[in-house]
């Protein structure tokens, strides 16, 4: 209706309307944007992402973050299949989800377990290299006393 800022452009902005009714689609988009706005603000201001939502432990925090990633993906899907396919091809969503795990959190807190590798033990080094794959998430290795974070993204 005439109450909206750009009613004529809705179909060109939100190309993949999930509902037949434009009102239901607007409500769905409004709900997603309203949910994600405070999350985006906390993220851009480097604040704890779960601030002010009653989260008391790291499992709840990680679940909260993963739900927000799902909501972002849902909103992007409504906006454009081309954009979401591009983001998926660059593995941005899967990378975000791999970072929102207990293992990744332990790495960032320097509590992650390290794999000790030396150049003398070539079989152990080969086994480690062959164990790496894109979806395995980040790993910490110690080589000659130096800790390195390895992530195939």
Coordinates of C-alpha atoms in Angstrom, one line a residue:
X1 CA 0.0 0.0 0.0
X2 CA 0.9 3.7 0.0
X3 CA 2.2 3.4 3.6
X4 CA 5.4 1.7 2.5
X5 CA 8.5 3.6 1.4
X6 CA 9.0 1.6 -1.9
X7 CA 6.0 -0.7 -2.4
X8 CA 6.6 -1.1 -6.1
X9 CA 10.1 -2.4 -5.6
X10 CA 9.3 -5.1 -3.1
X11 CA 9.3 -7.9 -5.8
X12 CA 12.6 -6.7 -7.3
X13 CA 14.3 -6.5 -3.9
X14 CA 12.9 -9.8 -2.5
X15 CA 13.0 -12.0 -5.5
X16 CA 12.2 -15.3 -3.7
X17 CA 9.1 -14.6 -1.8
X18 CA 8.5 -17.6 0.5
X19 CA 4.7 -17.0 0.6
X20 CA 2.0 -16.3 -1.9
X21 CA 0.8 -13.3 0.0
X22 CA 3.0 -10.2 0.0
X23 CA 1.8 -9.4 3.5
X24 CA 3.1 -12.7 4.9
X25 CA 6.4 -12.2 3.1
X26 CA 6.7 -8.7 4.4
X27 CA 6.0 -10.0 7.9
X28 CA 8.6 -12.8 7.5
X29 CA 11.2 -10.4 6.2
X30 CA 10.4 -7.8 8.9
X31 CA 10.7 -10.6 11.6
X32 CA 14.1 -11.7 10.2
X33 CA 15.5 -8.2 10.0
X34 CA 14.2 -7.3 13.4
X35 CA 15.8 -10.4 14.8
X36 CA 19.2 -9.8 13.1
X37 CA 19.5 -6.0 13.6
X38 CA 20.7 -6.2 17.3
X39 CA 22.9 -9.2 16.4
X40 CA 24.5 -7.1 13.6
X41 CA 25.0 -4.1 15.9
X42 CA 26.7 -6.2 18.5
X43 CA 28.9 -7.9 15.9
X44 CA 29.9 -4.6 14.4
X45 CA 30.7 -3.0 17.8
X46 CA 32.8 -6.0 18.9
X47 CA 30.4 -6.8 21.7
X48 CA 29.5 -10.3 22.9
X49 CA 26.9 -11.6 20.4
X50 CA 24.8 -13.1 23.1
X51 CA 24.7 -10.0 25.3
X52 CA 21.3 -9.3 26.9
X53 CA 19.5 -12.5 25.8
X54 CA 19.9 -14.5 29.0
X55 CA 22.6 -16.9 27.9
X56 CA 24.5 -18.5 30.8
X57 CA 26.9 -20.9 29.2
X58 CA 29.0 -21.5 26.1
X59 CA 26.7 -24.2 24.7
X60 CA 23.7 -21.8 24.7
X61 CA 25.9 -19.1 23.2
X62 CA 27.0 -21.3 20.4
X63 CA 23.5 -22.5 19.7
X64 CA 22.3 -18.9 19.7
X65 CA 25.0 -17.9 17.2
X66 CA 24.2 -20.9 14.9
X67 CA 20.5 -19.9 14.9
X68 CA 21.5 -16.4 13.9
X69 CA 23.6 -17.8 11.0
X70 CA 20.6 -19.8 9.9
X71 CA 18.4 -16.7 10.0
X72 CA 21.0 -14.8 7.9
X73 CA 21.0 -17.6 5.4
X74 CA 17.2 -17.5 5.3
X75 CA 17.1 -13.8 4.7
X76 CA 19.7 -13.9 2.0
X77 CA 17.7 -16.7 0.3
X78 CA 14.6 -14.5 0.2
X79 CA 16.6 -11.6 -1.3
X80 CA 18.3 -13.5 -4.1
X81 CA 19.2 -17.1 -5.0
X82 CA 22.2 -15.8 -7.0
X83 CA 23.6 -14.1 -3.9
X84 CA 23.0 -17.0 -1.6
X85 CA 24.6 -19.4 -4.1
X86 CA 27.6 -17.1 -4.4
X87 CA 28.0 -17.0 -0.6
X88 CA 27.6 -20.8 -0.5
X89 CA 30.2 -21.3 -3.3
X90 CA 32.7 -19.2 -1.2
X91 CA 31.7 -21.4 1.8
X92 CA 31.0 -18.3 3.9
X93 CA 28.1 -19.9 5.7
X94 CA 29.9 -23.2 6.4
X95 CA 33.0 -21.3 7.5
X96 CA 30.8 -19.2 10.0
X97 CA 29.3 -22.4 11.3
X98 CA 32.6 -24.1 11.7
X99 CA 33.8 -21.1 13.7
X100 CA 30.7 -21.3 16.0
X101 CA 31.7 -24.7 17.5
X102 CA 33.2 -25.6 20.9
X103 CA 36.5 -26.7 19.2
X104 CA 36.9 -23.3 17.4
X105 CA 36.0 -21.5 20.7
X106 CA 38.7 -23.5 22.5
X107 CA 41.2 -22.5 19.8
X108 CA 40.4 -18.8 20.2
X109 CA 40.7 -19.1 24.0
X110 CA 44.1 -20.9 23.6
X111 CA 42.5 -24.0 25.2
X112 CA 42.6 -26.1 22.0
X113 CA 44.6 -29.2 21.9
X114 CA 47.7 -29.0 19.7
X115 CA 49.1 -31.7 17.4
X116 CA 52.9 -31.9 17.8
X117 CA 54.6 -32.4 14.4
X118 CA 58.2 -32.6 13.5
X119 CA 59.9 -32.8 10.2
X120 CA 61.8 -35.9 11.4
X121 CA 58.5 -37.9 11.8
X122 CA 57.4 -37.8 8.2
X123 CA 54.8 -40.5 8.6
X124 CA 53.0 -38.5 11.3
X125 CA 53.2 -35.4 9.2
X126 CA 51.9 -37.2 6.1
X127 CA 49.0 -38.7 8.2
X128 CA 48.1 -35.3 9.5
X129 CA 48.1 -33.7 6.0
X130 CA 46.0 -36.5 4.6
X131 CA 43.5 -36.1 7.4
X132 CA 42.8 -32.5 6.5
X133 CA 39.8 -31.7 4.4
X134 CA 37.7 -28.6 3.9
X135 CA 35.0 -29.4 6.3
X136 CA 37.2 -30.5 9.2
X137 CA 37.5 -27.0 10.7
X138 CA 40.6 -25.3 12.1
X139 CA 43.3 -27.3 13.7
X140 CA 46.3 -26.2 15.8
X141 CA 49.7 -27.8 15.2
X142 CA 52.9 -27.2 17.0
X143 CA 56.0 -27.4 14.8
X144 CA 59.4 -26.7 16.3
X145 CA 57.7 -25.0 19.3
X146 CA 55.6 -22.7 17.2
X147 CA 51.8 -23.0 17.3
X148 CA 50.1 -22.7 13.9
X149 CA 46.4 -22.6 13.1
X150 CA 45.6 -24.5 9.9
X151 CA 42.2 -24.1 8.3
X152 CA 41.3 -25.2 4.8
X153 CA 38.7 -22.7 3.7

